[in-house]
């Protein structure tokens, strides 16, 4: 007897991206369409995402944009009808969780539950769930190599970051339970901080990039918090879109893997790289952390290991920080970056 395959090829298949009008959703939609997807439905309540992020897709006959809310199961049941694969992205991250933890927990937990329920009821072939390296937590306990069984650290970290990480842990476990009890095939991808074209102001760590660029464009010296030795680990959005597609295609299920860029950077290296790429003569100034602004700290240098992603779905990152930043800055210069106040 041959084991059932969990592989979902892209060509000719129908996909739903929940939270599709987003940084990750728009780039993944581009890739799925380029790989011959038969239909891509972008489902979003446009609370954060924008029609601008998906405007370039509307002329493609295979694309449908649906206004809906993950808090409403009927919206999801309608959107999942006839769908082969679902990518679940809709969520509130740390900064939004800090502003409104009530809504954040609703969207991240009940929203995930509703998406899973719709997938099971509609017999969706595979769910790819966007988790985060926030499942390892923040604060003094986080250092060294972060692998998939690294425990969650909460002590000494900002509550909003822990609520966000914990909500992603709950989402992952809801996927596992739906697999065990109801046979849903799923892959959890734990994204590190995403950056790239269509970058927004909602991810705390990516602010180091966009705020540096904004200050340089305004003729102001870029800022480095403290000595700048803090580690950050990013992943380029195009690499991440490939990981989403490969998670569908691979014969993998019931697994959670890290998706991170080639190497981590320090915040000082990051700011210096942005300076170098813009050609500015402005030199960074070191400043104290701003009161009231959420900062994602660690206990020392760390690296988010992505070897398990290669084993499970055959993925590894291809775009290094310098090239990814060059593409992001070029997009911001050409497209006219969104104003921070508008987010
Ligand atoms: N951006 C990062 O650095 C990062 C890092 C790790 C994990 N992630 C995860 O990746 C996913 C996508 O991130 P992104 O940067 O593209 O985020 P984003 O904020 O651009 O996208 C989230 C989308 O979900 C939509 N949404 C929010 N609430 C909704 C609701 N109730 N119903 C329907 N849609 C709703 C928003 O309008 C938005 O388009 C999220 O799940 C996030 O937690 C992101």
Short mmCIF file of C-alpha atoms and ligand atoms in Angstrom, two decimals:
data_model
loop_
_atom_site.label_atom_id
_atom_site.label_comp_id
_atom_site.label_asym_id
_atom_site.label_seq_id
_atom_site.Cartn_x
_atom_site.Cartn_y
_atom_site.Cartn_z
CA UNK A 1 0.00 0.00 0.00
CA UNK A 2 1.52 3.36 -0.98
CA UNK A 3 1.44 6.24 1.51
CA UNK A 4 -0.71 9.22 0.53
CA UNK A 5 1.38 12.12 -0.83
CA UNK A 6 1.04 15.55 0.74
CA UNK A 7 2.62 17.24 -2.31
CA UNK A 8 0.51 19.94 -3.98
CA UNK A 9 1.94 21.00 -7.35
CA UNK A 10 1.34 24.67 -8.31
CA UNK A 11 0.56 24.31 -12.01
CA UNK A 12 -3.16 24.56 -12.70
CA UNK A 13 -4.13 24.51 -9.00
CA UNK A 14 -6.27 27.00 -7.10
CA UNK A 15 -4.85 28.92 -4.16
CA UNK A 16 -6.29 31.18 -1.48
CA UNK A 17 -4.02 33.66 0.29
CA UNK A 18 -5.63 34.81 3.53
CA UNK A 19 -4.23 38.26 4.34
CA UNK A 20 -3.23 38.45 0.68
CA UNK A 21 -2.97 42.24 0.27
CA UNK A 22 0.26 42.15 2.25
CA UNK A 23 4.02 42.27 1.85
CA UNK A 24 4.32 38.47 1.85
CA UNK A 25 0.97 37.81 0.13
CA UNK A 26 1.55 40.03 -2.88
CA UNK A 27 5.00 38.56 -3.56
CA UNK A 28 3.81 34.99 -3.10
CA UNK A 29 0.87 35.61 -5.44
CA UNK A 30 3.33 36.85 -8.10
CA UNK A 31 5.31 33.64 -7.77
CA UNK A 32 2.33 31.25 -7.76
CA UNK A 33 1.00 32.93 -10.92
CA UNK A 34 4.43 32.77 -12.57
CA UNK A 35 4.49 29.05 -11.80
CA UNK A 36 1.18 28.49 -13.56
CA UNK A 37 -1.38 28.56 -10.73
CA UNK A 38 -4.87 28.22 -12.18
CA UNK A 39 -6.43 30.67 -9.74
CA UNK A 40 -5.23 32.90 -6.89
CA UNK A 41 -7.78 34.39 -4.51
CA UNK A 42 -6.52 37.24 -2.33
CA UNK A 43 -8.65 37.49 0.82
CA UNK A 44 -8.15 40.50 3.08
CA UNK A 45 -10.06 42.93 5.28
CA UNK A 46 -7.62 45.68 4.25
CA UNK A 47 -7.05 46.69 7.87
CA UNK A 48 -3.30 46.87 7.16
CA UNK A 49 -2.89 45.62 3.63
CA UNK A 50 -3.65 47.89 0.72
CA UNK A 51 -5.11 47.62 -2.75
CA UNK A 52 -1.87 49.24 -3.93
CA UNK A 53 0.09 46.16 -2.85
CA UNK A 54 -1.94 43.99 -5.27
CA UNK A 55 -2.85 46.55 -7.95
CA UNK A 56 -0.29 45.06 -10.35
CA UNK A 57 -2.19 41.72 -10.22
CA UNK A 58 -5.75 42.83 -11.01
CA UNK A 59 -5.44 42.49 -14.79
CA UNK A 60 -4.57 38.81 -14.47
CA UNK A 61 -7.78 36.85 -15.20
CA UNK A 62 -6.71 34.21 -12.69
CA UNK A 63 -6.71 36.66 -9.75
CA UNK A 64 -9.72 37.45 -7.58
CA UNK A 65 -9.61 39.94 -4.71
CA UNK A 66 -12.10 39.19 -1.96
CA UNK A 67 -12.96 41.52 0.89
CA UNK A 68 -13.46 39.36 3.97
CA UNK A 69 -12.54 38.96 7.61
CA UNK A 70 -10.92 35.95 9.31
CA UNK A 71 -13.19 36.62 12.28
CA UNK A 72 -16.16 35.58 10.11
CA UNK A 73 -16.17 31.86 9.35
CA UNK A 74 -18.80 32.20 6.59
CA UNK A 75 -16.45 34.54 4.67
CA UNK A 76 -13.77 31.85 4.83
CA UNK A 77 -16.10 29.00 3.93
CA UNK A 78 -17.13 30.92 0.81
CA UNK A 79 -13.53 31.76 -0.12
CA UNK A 80 -12.19 28.19 0.35
CA UNK A 81 -14.76 26.55 -1.91
CA UNK A 82 -12.94 24.67 -4.70
CA UNK A 83 -9.53 25.71 -3.39
CA UNK A 84 -6.55 23.29 -3.39
CA UNK A 85 -4.08 25.19 -1.21
CA UNK A 86 -4.39 27.92 1.44
CA UNK A 87 -1.62 30.24 2.64
CA UNK A 88 -2.64 31.82 5.95
CA UNK A 89 -0.92 35.17 6.55
CA UNK A 90 -3.54 37.39 8.21
CA UNK A 91 -2.19 38.41 11.60
CA UNK A 92 -1.30 41.29 13.84
CA UNK A 93 2.41 41.55 14.69
CA UNK A 94 4.12 42.89 17.81
CA UNK A 95 3.63 46.62 17.14
CA UNK A 96 -0.11 46.14 16.43
CA UNK A 97 -0.38 43.73 19.38
CA UNK A 98 1.12 46.45 21.60
CA UNK A 99 -1.52 48.91 20.42
CA UNK A 100 -4.49 46.52 20.62
CA UNK A 101 -3.80 43.14 22.28
CA UNK A 102 -7.50 42.25 22.35
CA UNK A 103 -7.87 42.49 18.57
CA UNK A 104 -4.42 40.95 18.06
CA UNK A 105 -5.26 37.80 19.98
CA UNK A 106 -8.66 37.54 18.28
CA UNK A 107 -7.17 37.73 14.78
CA UNK A 108 -4.16 35.52 15.48
CA UNK A 109 -5.97 32.81 17.45
CA UNK A 110 -9.66 32.78 16.49
CA UNK A 111 -8.73 33.83 12.96
CA UNK A 112 -6.34 30.86 12.64
CA UNK A 113 -8.99 28.56 14.10
CA UNK A 114 -11.52 29.77 11.51
CA UNK A 115 -9.07 29.33 8.63
CA UNK A 116 -8.27 25.79 9.78
CA UNK A 117 -11.96 24.99 10.17
CA UNK A 118 -12.73 26.22 6.65
CA UNK A 119 -9.81 24.17 5.25
CA UNK A 120 -11.06 20.99 6.94
CA UNK A 121 -14.71 21.50 5.97
CA UNK A 122 -13.82 22.26 2.34
CA UNK A 123 -11.27 19.43 2.05
CA UNK A 124 -8.41 21.80 1.17
CA UNK A 125 -5.35 19.80 0.07
CA UNK A 126 -2.79 21.73 2.11
CA UNK A 127 -2.49 24.68 4.48
CA UNK A 128 0.73 26.68 4.77
CA UNK A 129 0.68 28.60 8.04
CA UNK A 130 2.84 31.72 8.47
CA UNK A 131 4.43 31.49 11.90
CA UNK A 132 7.38 33.47 13.18
CA UNK A 133 10.72 33.21 14.92
CA UNK A 134 8.77 34.99 17.70
CA UNK A 135 7.90 31.43 18.84
CA UNK A 136 11.39 31.38 20.44
CA UNK A 137 10.48 34.52 22.40
CA UNK A 138 12.73 37.48 23.17
CA UNK A 139 14.85 38.85 26.00
CA UNK A 140 17.96 37.60 27.83
CA UNK A 141 17.19 33.89 27.27
CA UNK A 142 17.51 34.11 23.48
CA UNK A 143 21.06 33.52 22.16
CA UNK A 144 23.05 31.08 20.04
CA UNK A 145 21.57 28.83 17.36
CA UNK A 146 17.77 28.89 17.28
CA UNK A 147 16.58 25.51 16.01
CA UNK A 148 13.05 24.18 15.79
CA UNK A 149 13.01 22.67 19.31
CA UNK A 150 14.51 25.74 21.02
CA UNK A 151 12.15 26.64 23.89
CA UNK A 152 10.12 29.85 24.23
CA UNK A 153 11.69 32.61 26.33
CA UNK A 154 9.41 35.21 27.90
CA UNK A 155 11.35 36.61 30.88
CA UNK A 156 12.51 40.18 30.44
CA UNK A 157 10.82 40.68 27.07
CA UNK A 158 8.10 43.20 26.12
CA UNK A 159 4.61 41.73 26.77
CA UNK A 160 3.36 42.53 23.24
CA UNK A 161 6.20 40.49 21.69
CA UNK A 162 5.40 37.57 23.97
CA UNK A 163 1.66 37.79 23.25
CA UNK A 164 2.49 37.77 19.54
CA UNK A 165 4.88 34.80 19.84
CA UNK A 166 2.45 32.90 22.05
CA UNK A 167 -0.38 33.51 19.57
CA UNK A 168 1.76 31.98 16.81
CA UNK A 169 2.49 28.96 19.04
CA UNK A 170 -1.26 28.52 19.49
CA UNK A 171 -1.79 28.74 15.71
CA UNK A 172 0.88 26.08 15.12
CA UNK A 173 -0.70 23.76 17.67
CA UNK A 174 -4.16 24.23 16.14
CA UNK A 175 -2.64 23.06 12.83
CA UNK A 176 -1.10 19.99 14.54
CA UNK A 177 -4.36 19.11 16.20
CA UNK A 178 -6.32 19.46 12.94
CA UNK A 179 -3.77 17.13 11.32
CA UNK A 180 -4.01 14.52 14.07
CA UNK A 181 -7.77 14.58 14.54
CA UNK A 182 -9.08 15.57 11.11
CA UNK A 183 -6.31 14.70 8.63
CA UNK A 184 -5.43 18.26 7.48
CA UNK A 185 -2.07 18.42 5.71
CA UNK A 186 -0.12 21.51 6.70
CA UNK A 187 3.36 23.01 6.81
CA UNK A 188 4.27 25.69 9.34
CA UNK A 189 6.94 28.16 8.21
CA UNK A 190 8.55 30.21 10.96
CA UNK A 191 9.54 33.37 9.12
CA UNK A 192 12.33 35.57 10.40
CA UNK A 193 11.93 39.32 9.86
CA UNK A 194 10.80 39.81 6.28
CA UNK A 195 12.13 42.63 4.09
CA UNK A 196 11.86 43.54 0.43
CA UNK A 197 9.79 45.37 -2.15
CA UNK A 198 6.46 46.69 -0.76
CA UNK A 199 8.00 46.91 2.73
CA UNK A 200 5.69 48.37 5.37
CA UNK A 201 6.22 49.91 8.83
CA UNK A 202 4.52 47.13 10.82
CA UNK A 203 7.47 44.84 11.61
CA UNK A 204 9.54 46.15 14.55
CA UNK A 205 12.89 44.84 13.24
CA UNK A 206 12.38 46.05 9.65
CA UNK A 207 12.04 49.59 11.04
CA UNK A 208 15.84 49.59 11.33
CA UNK A 209 15.91 49.56 7.52
CA UNK A 210 13.01 51.85 6.58
CA UNK A 211 13.63 54.45 9.28
CA UNK A 212 17.32 54.64 8.36
CA UNK A 213 16.39 55.14 4.71
CA UNK A 214 13.75 57.77 5.59
CA UNK A 215 16.25 59.74 7.71
CA UNK A 216 18.92 59.67 5.02
CA UNK A 217 16.39 60.91 2.43
CA UNK A 218 15.40 63.73 4.82
CA UNK A 219 19.10 64.70 5.18
CA UNK A 220 19.22 63.49 8.81
CA UNK A 221 21.89 61.31 10.39
CA UNK A 222 20.70 57.69 10.70
CA UNK A 223 20.30 56.38 14.21
CA UNK A 224 21.75 53.28 15.84
CA UNK A 225 20.23 52.22 19.15
CA UNK A 226 22.99 51.75 21.73
CA UNK A 227 26.24 50.29 20.39
CA UNK A 228 24.48 48.49 17.52
CA UNK A 229 25.85 45.06 18.51
CA UNK A 230 22.36 43.53 18.71
CA UNK A 231 21.69 40.69 16.27
CA UNK A 232 18.81 40.61 13.77
CA UNK A 233 18.07 37.86 11.28
CA UNK A 234 16.11 38.76 8.17
CA UNK A 235 14.79 36.90 5.15
CA UNK A 236 14.26 38.46 1.71
CA UNK A 237 10.58 38.43 0.66
CA UNK A 238 11.34 36.77 -2.71
CA UNK A 239 13.11 33.90 -0.92
CA UNK A 240 10.16 33.65 1.44
CA UNK A 241 7.67 33.47 -1.45
CA UNK A 242 9.73 30.54 -2.81
CA UNK A 243 9.53 28.86 0.59
CA UNK A 244 5.72 29.25 0.60
CA UNK A 245 5.48 27.72 -2.87
CA UNK A 246 7.89 24.90 -1.99
CA UNK A 247 5.94 24.12 1.18
CA UNK A 248 2.93 23.39 -1.05
CA UNK A 249 4.96 21.39 -3.58
CA UNK A 250 6.93 19.25 -1.12
CA UNK A 251 5.67 15.90 0.11
CA UNK A 252 5.88 17.30 3.64
CA UNK A 253 3.16 17.63 6.25
CA UNK A 254 2.84 18.06 10.01
CA UNK A 255 6.14 19.92 10.26
CA UNK A 256 7.34 23.36 11.42
CA UNK A 257 10.58 24.82 10.05
CA UNK A 258 12.53 28.08 10.23
CA UNK A 259 12.80 30.23 7.12
CA UNK A 260 15.68 32.70 7.51
CA UNK A 261 18.19 34.51 5.31
CA UNK A 262 21.77 33.36 4.68
CA UNK A 263 23.28 35.08 7.76
CA UNK A 264 22.23 37.36 10.62
CA UNK A 265 23.47 40.97 10.88
CA UNK A 266 24.00 43.42 13.72
CA UNK A 267 21.92 46.59 13.76
CA UNK A 268 25.10 48.65 13.22
CA UNK A 269 26.04 46.58 10.15
CA UNK A 270 22.50 46.99 8.85
CA UNK A 271 22.50 50.78 9.21
CA UNK A 272 25.98 51.01 7.67
CA UNK A 273 24.86 48.86 4.74
CA UNK A 274 21.89 51.15 4.07
CA UNK A 275 24.24 54.17 4.27
CA UNK A 276 26.65 52.55 1.82
CA UNK A 277 23.91 51.60 -0.66
CA UNK A 278 22.42 55.11 -0.65
CA UNK A 279 25.89 56.64 -1.08
CA UNK A 280 25.27 59.10 1.75
CA UNK A 281 28.09 60.85 3.55
CA UNK A 282 25.93 61.08 6.69
CA UNK A 283 27.40 59.04 9.54
CA UNK A 284 25.21 57.11 11.99
CA UNK A 285 24.74 58.52 15.47
CA UNK A 286 24.34 56.27 18.51
CA UNK A 287 21.24 57.04 20.58
CA UNK A 288 19.42 55.64 23.62
CA UNK A 289 16.29 53.52 22.98
CA UNK A 290 13.14 55.62 22.53
CA UNK A 291 10.75 55.36 25.49
CA UNK A 292 7.46 53.64 24.69
CA UNK A 293 8.68 52.00 21.46
CA UNK A 294 8.70 48.17 21.47
CA UNK A 295 12.19 46.72 20.96
CA UNK A 296 12.86 43.06 20.25
CA UNK A 297 15.99 42.27 22.26
CA UNK A 298 18.01 39.10 22.79
CA UNK A 299 20.56 37.86 25.29
CA UNK A 300 23.40 37.99 22.77
CA UNK A 301 24.29 37.02 19.22
CA UNK A 302 21.93 34.48 17.69
CA UNK A 303 21.37 32.75 14.39
CA UNK A 304 18.11 31.25 13.12
CA UNK A 305 19.07 27.92 11.63
CA UNK A 306 17.31 26.97 8.37
CA UNK A 307 18.79 23.49 7.78
CA UNK A 308 15.48 21.80 8.67
CA UNK A 309 13.68 23.73 5.90
CA UNK A 310 16.14 22.31 3.41
CA UNK A 311 15.46 18.78 4.66
CA UNK A 312 11.67 19.16 4.77
CA UNK A 313 10.87 21.25 1.68
CA UNK A 314 14.20 21.55 -0.17
CA UNK A 315 14.45 25.32 0.48
CA UNK A 316 17.44 27.47 1.21
CA UNK A 317 17.84 31.26 0.96
CA UNK A 318 19.44 32.69 -2.19
CA UNK A 319 19.43 36.46 -1.65
CA UNK A 320 21.97 38.00 0.73
CA UNK A 321 21.33 41.14 2.77
CA UNK A 322 23.24 43.50 0.47
CA UNK A 323 21.36 42.45 -2.68
CA UNK A 324 17.98 42.29 -0.90
CA UNK A 325 18.49 45.76 0.56
CA UNK A 326 19.56 47.11 -2.83
CA UNK A 327 16.24 45.86 -4.29
CA UNK A 328 14.19 47.25 -1.40
CA UNK A 329 15.82 50.68 -1.56
CA UNK A 330 15.42 50.80 -5.36
CA UNK A 331 11.70 50.01 -4.94
CA UNK A 332 11.30 52.70 -2.27
CA UNK A 333 13.04 55.26 -4.48
CA UNK A 334 10.95 54.40 -7.55
CA UNK A 335 7.55 53.62 -6.07
CA UNK A 336 7.54 56.34 -3.48
CA UNK A 337 7.60 54.59 -0.14
CA UNK A 338 4.42 54.61 1.95
CA UNK A 339 4.44 57.27 4.65
CA UNK A 340 4.93 55.91 8.16
CA UNK A 341 1.97 57.92 9.37
CA UNK A 342 -0.33 56.16 6.90
CA UNK A 343 0.32 52.73 8.42
N1 LIG B 1 6.78 40.87 8.25
C1 LIG B 1 7.57 40.18 9.05
O1 LIG B 1 8.70 40.57 9.38
C2 LIG B 1 7.11 38.84 9.58
C3 LIG B 1 8.01 38.06 10.34
C4 LIG B 1 7.58 36.82 10.85
C5 LIG B 1 6.28 36.39 10.57
N2 LIG B 1 5.45 37.18 9.84
C6 LIG B 1 4.08 36.71 9.58
O2 LIG B 1 3.86 36.71 8.19
C7 LIG B 1 2.53 37.06 7.90
C8 LIG B 1 2.48 38.15 6.85
O3 LIG B 1 3.30 39.23 7.23
P1 LIG B 1 3.29 40.59 6.40
O4 LIG B 1 4.51 41.35 6.79
O5 LIG B 1 3.03 40.32 4.97
O6 LIG B 1 2.06 41.26 7.14
P2 LIG B 1 1.05 42.37 6.72
O7 LIG B 1 0.71 43.15 7.94
O8 LIG B 1 1.52 43.08 5.49
O9 LIG B 1 -0.16 41.40 6.33
C9 LIG B 1 -1.15 40.92 7.11
C10 LIG B 1 -2.40 41.02 6.25
O10 LIG B 1 -3.48 40.46 6.96
C11 LIG B 1 -4.59 41.30 6.79
N3 LIG B 1 -5.49 41.12 7.92
C12 LIG B 1 -5.30 41.52 9.20
N4 LIG B 1 -6.37 41.21 9.95
C13 LIG B 1 -7.25 40.59 9.13
C14 LIG B 1 -8.54 40.04 9.32
N5 LIG B 1 -9.16 40.10 10.52
N6 LIG B 1 -9.16 39.47 8.26
C15 LIG B 1 -8.58 39.45 7.03
N7 LIG B 1 -7.34 39.96 6.80
C16 LIG B 1 -6.70 40.54 7.84
C17 LIG B 1 -4.01 42.71 6.71
O11 LIG B 1 -4.88 43.65 6.12
C18 LIG B 1 -2.74 42.47 5.91
O12 LIG B 1 -2.96 42.59 4.52
C19 LIG B 1 1.87 37.37 9.24
O13 LIG B 1 1.18 36.22 9.68
C20 LIG B 1 3.03 37.65 10.16
O14 LIG B 1 2.72 37.33 11.49
C21 LIG B 1 5.84 38.38 9.32
#
